[in-house]
Amino acid sequence: MLVADACCARARRLALCYLVIHRPPTIPREIQMASRTADPVDVVIEAEFDKLDLDHDGQLEWSDYETLIDRYRQTAGVGEDDRRIRELRAFYQMHWMELLRHAQVEGHHLSKGQFVGATRLASSDTSRINVAQVGGHVIFDLVDADGDGEISHEELGRYLQGVWQIDQSDANFSFDALDANKDGRISRAEFVDGIQEVLTPNR
């Protein structure tokens, strides 16, 4: 039982950290309810698919990512021409192309199964883009609203609420999970390392 509890706790922490890039608010509960044999990373990726599939047609396409990017923009309170939004769009465009490549599809849509498999492959294949490194730095720049090189409780809470409608308790849990040295601030290195741990937990 203690082993199972430990696995659930780790899965919850991983899910909440991964959420900081682009994961939905329901993930923690889904992770907690997953069976002992369920892969927590797959559960997180499946939940991401469900939240990105806004028209509920069982397929993802680039327009779903455009909607996500707009949420980031609105939360940051910046225009389309802001450098950080342009960098975010460039990252997601490259990531989307990598998903399509790894899924080996001819079209421009991904089913849930294709998305899960392709996300895993794209996260571990850094030959064209290192998702954790590039995505982590791009997102950090948007969350760090005052540009002081660190993310505060308030900044992370605003981001999680604005992009994913995360409640304060889960926002606090996410902050504590990412604040590795417990100094009350999330450094760039802590942020990127936390994402890396989730994307490649067995490294």
Short mmCIF file of C-alpha atoms in Angstrom, two decimals:
data_model
loop_
_atom_site.label_atom_id
_atom_site.label_comp_id
_atom_site.label_asym_id
_atom_site.label_seq_id
_atom_site.Cartn_x
_atom_site.Cartn_y
_atom_site.Cartn_z
CA MET A 1 0.00 0.00 0.00
CA LEU A 2 2.82 2.40 0.81
CA VAL A 3 4.37 1.74 -2.59
CA ALA A 4 1.05 2.45 -4.30
CA ASP A 5 0.65 5.67 -2.30
CA ALA A 6 4.16 6.74 -3.22
CA CYS A 7 3.45 6.08 -6.90
CA CYS A 8 0.24 8.14 -6.74
CA ALA A 9 2.07 11.00 -5.03
CA ARG A 10 4.82 10.99 -7.64
CA ALA A 11 2.27 10.79 -10.45
CA ARG A 12 0.39 13.77 -9.01
CA ARG A 13 3.60 15.79 -8.75
CA LEU A 14 4.61 14.92 -12.30
CA ALA A 15 1.17 15.78 -13.62
CA LEU A 16 1.09 19.17 -11.93
CA CYS A 17 4.57 20.05 -13.14
CA TYR A 18 3.73 19.02 -16.69
CA LEU A 19 0.59 21.09 -16.41
CA VAL A 20 2.78 24.20 -16.26
CA ILE A 21 3.44 23.89 -20.00
CA HIS A 22 -0.01 23.01 -21.27
CA ARG A 23 -1.94 20.58 -19.16
CA PRO A 24 -5.59 20.76 -18.07
CA PRO A 25 -6.93 21.23 -14.53
CA THR A 26 -8.52 17.78 -14.29
CA ILE A 27 -5.23 15.90 -14.54
CA PRO A 28 -4.44 15.63 -10.82
CA ARG A 29 -7.73 13.87 -10.06
CA GLU A 30 -7.37 11.57 -13.06
CA ILE A 31 -3.84 10.70 -12.02
CA GLN A 32 -4.96 9.90 -8.49
CA MET A 33 -7.69 7.60 -9.79
CA ALA A 34 -5.42 5.79 -12.25
CA SER A 35 -4.66 2.19 -11.47
CA ARG A 36 -1.26 1.13 -10.21
CA THR A 37 -0.40 -0.24 -13.62
CA ALA A 38 -1.49 2.82 -15.61
CA ASP A 39 1.38 4.89 -16.92
CA PRO A 40 0.97 8.34 -15.32
CA VAL A 41 2.60 10.10 -18.26
CA ASP A 42 0.14 8.48 -20.69
CA VAL A 43 -2.75 9.54 -18.44
CA VAL A 44 -1.46 13.12 -18.49
CA ILE A 45 -1.06 13.12 -22.28
CA GLU A 46 -4.54 11.64 -22.77
CA ALA A 47 -6.01 14.35 -20.54
CA GLU A 48 -4.16 16.99 -22.54
CA PHE A 49 -5.70 15.62 -25.73
CA ASP A 50 -9.20 15.79 -24.21
CA LYS A 51 -8.75 19.43 -23.22
CA LEU A 52 -7.19 20.48 -26.52
CA ASP A 53 -9.93 18.75 -28.54
CA LEU A 54 -12.32 21.67 -28.17
CA ASP A 55 -14.88 20.46 -30.73
CA HIS A 56 -14.82 16.94 -29.24
CA ASP A 57 -14.42 15.27 -32.63
CA GLY A 58 -11.71 12.89 -31.40
CA GLN A 59 -9.06 14.62 -33.52
CA LEU A 60 -6.48 17.33 -32.89
CA GLU A 61 -5.40 19.82 -35.50
CA TRP A 62 -3.28 22.95 -35.58
CA SER A 63 -6.27 25.23 -34.91
CA ASP A 64 -6.54 23.66 -31.44
CA TYR A 65 -3.03 24.90 -30.69
CA GLU A 66 -3.87 28.34 -32.04
CA THR A 67 -6.63 28.52 -29.43
CA LEU A 68 -4.15 27.52 -26.72
CA ILE A 69 -1.67 30.18 -27.86
CA ASP A 70 -4.42 32.80 -27.68
CA ARG A 71 -5.11 31.84 -24.07
CA TYR A 72 -1.47 32.46 -23.27
CA ARG A 73 -1.62 35.82 -25.02
CA GLN A 74 -4.75 36.92 -23.20
CA THR A 75 -3.38 35.82 -19.83
CA ALA A 76 -0.12 37.70 -20.43
CA GLY A 77 -2.08 40.75 -21.62
CA VAL A 78 0.09 41.23 -24.70
CA GLY A 79 -0.50 41.59 -28.43
CA GLU A 80 0.04 39.16 -31.28
CA ASP A 81 3.31 40.89 -32.19
CA ASP A 82 4.86 40.49 -28.73
CA ARG A 83 8.19 38.66 -29.06
CA ARG A 84 7.22 36.09 -26.43
CA ILE A 85 4.01 35.17 -28.25
CA ARG A 86 5.89 34.87 -31.53
CA GLU A 87 8.38 32.55 -29.82
CA LEU A 88 5.54 30.52 -28.28
CA ARG A 89 3.86 30.12 -31.66
CA ALA A 90 7.15 29.10 -33.29
CA PHE A 91 7.71 26.50 -30.55
CA TYR A 92 4.23 25.01 -30.89
CA GLN A 93 4.45 24.99 -34.69
CA MET A 94 7.69 23.02 -34.54
CA HIS A 95 6.26 20.74 -31.85
CA TRP A 96 3.12 20.12 -33.94
CA MET A 97 5.21 19.21 -36.98
CA GLU A 98 7.22 16.79 -34.83
CA LEU A 99 4.01 15.19 -33.57
CA LEU A 100 2.83 14.66 -37.13
CA ARG A 101 6.23 13.25 -38.12
CA HIS A 102 6.37 10.81 -35.22
CA ALA A 103 2.76 9.75 -35.76
CA GLN A 104 3.64 9.03 -39.40
CA VAL A 105 0.37 10.42 -40.67
CA GLU A 106 -0.29 11.80 -44.13
CA GLY A 107 -2.93 14.32 -43.06
CA HIS A 108 -2.98 17.08 -40.48
CA HIS A 109 -5.05 15.46 -37.73
CA LEU A 110 -4.14 13.22 -34.81
CA SER A 111 -6.34 10.74 -32.97
CA LYS A 112 -5.86 10.30 -29.23
CA GLY A 113 -3.77 7.15 -29.68
CA GLN A 114 -1.59 8.82 -32.30
CA PHE A 115 -1.19 11.89 -30.09
CA VAL A 116 -0.09 9.87 -27.06
CA GLY A 117 2.47 7.85 -29.00
CA ALA A 118 3.77 10.84 -30.93
CA THR A 119 4.04 13.01 -27.81
CA ARG A 120 6.15 10.37 -26.08
CA LEU A 121 8.42 10.02 -29.11
CA ALA A 122 8.73 13.78 -29.69
CA SER A 123 9.60 14.32 -26.01
CA SER A 124 12.46 11.82 -26.09
CA ASP A 125 13.74 12.61 -29.61
CA THR A 126 15.79 15.79 -29.29
CA SER A 127 17.38 15.57 -32.74
CA ARG A 128 15.20 18.41 -34.10
CA ILE A 129 13.72 20.09 -31.04
CA ASN A 130 14.20 19.55 -27.31
CA VAL A 131 10.63 20.01 -26.12
CA ALA A 132 11.52 20.43 -22.43
CA GLN A 133 14.34 22.89 -23.04
CA VAL A 134 12.76 25.03 -25.75
CA GLY A 135 9.22 24.85 -24.39
CA GLY A 136 10.38 25.42 -20.83
CA HIS A 137 12.31 28.58 -21.68
CA VAL A 138 9.57 29.98 -23.91
CA ILE A 139 6.85 29.42 -21.30
CA PHE A 140 9.08 30.73 -18.51
CA ASP A 141 9.45 34.05 -20.33
CA LEU A 142 5.66 34.43 -20.48
CA VAL A 143 4.98 33.39 -16.89
CA ASP A 144 7.76 35.66 -15.54
CA ALA A 145 5.60 38.73 -16.13
CA ASP A 146 7.92 41.27 -14.48
CA GLY A 147 11.01 39.88 -16.22
CA ASP A 148 13.07 39.54 -13.04
CA GLY A 149 14.29 36.04 -13.94
CA GLU A 150 12.14 34.25 -11.36
CA ILE A 151 8.53 33.15 -11.10
CA SER A 152 6.60 34.20 -8.01
CA HIS A 153 3.56 32.54 -6.44
CA GLU A 154 1.40 35.29 -7.91
CA GLU A 155 2.84 34.94 -11.42
CA LEU A 156 2.40 31.16 -11.52
CA GLY A 157 -1.10 31.41 -10.06
CA ARG A 158 -2.12 34.00 -12.66
CA TYR A 159 -0.79 31.81 -15.47
CA LEU A 160 -2.45 28.61 -14.24
CA GLN A 161 -5.75 30.35 -13.59
CA GLY A 162 -5.75 32.27 -16.86
CA VAL A 163 -4.69 29.49 -19.20
CA TRP A 164 -6.11 26.42 -17.45
CA GLN A 165 -8.54 27.70 -14.76
CA ILE A 166 -6.54 25.93 -12.05
CA ASP A 167 -7.75 26.46 -8.48
CA GLN A 168 -5.46 27.98 -5.88
CA SER A 169 -4.70 24.75 -4.01
CA ASP A 170 -3.44 23.04 -7.17
CA ALA A 171 -1.54 26.19 -8.12
CA ASN A 172 0.16 26.12 -4.72
CA PHE A 173 0.98 22.43 -5.12
CA SER A 174 2.49 23.12 -8.56
CA PHE A 175 4.58 25.95 -7.16
CA ASP A 176 5.92 23.80 -4.31
CA ALA A 177 6.74 20.97 -6.73
CA LEU A 178 8.72 23.27 -9.01
CA ASP A 179 10.45 25.28 -6.26
CA ALA A 180 13.20 22.69 -5.75
CA ASN A 181 15.33 24.70 -3.31
CA LYS A 182 12.28 25.99 -1.39
CA ASP A 183 13.31 29.65 -1.51
CA GLY A 184 9.83 30.85 -2.46
CA ARG A 185 10.75 31.58 -6.07
CA ILE A 186 11.01 29.39 -9.17
CA SER A 187 14.22 29.95 -11.09
CA ARG A 188 14.52 29.34 -14.80
CA ALA A 189 16.61 26.23 -14.13
CA GLU A 190 14.05 24.84 -11.67
CA PHE A 191 11.25 25.45 -14.15
CA VAL A 192 12.99 23.78 -17.09
CA ASP A 193 14.30 20.90 -14.93
CA GLY A 194 10.78 20.23 -13.63
CA ILE A 195 9.44 19.97 -17.16
CA GLN A 196 12.35 17.75 -18.18
CA GLU A 197 11.61 15.38 -15.29
CA VAL A 198 8.04 14.96 -16.42
CA LEU A 199 8.80 14.50 -20.10
CA THR A 200 11.62 12.02 -19.48
CA PRO A 201 10.99 10.62 -15.98
CA ASN A 202 13.37 7.68 -16.45
CA ARG A 203 16.40 9.64 -17.54
#
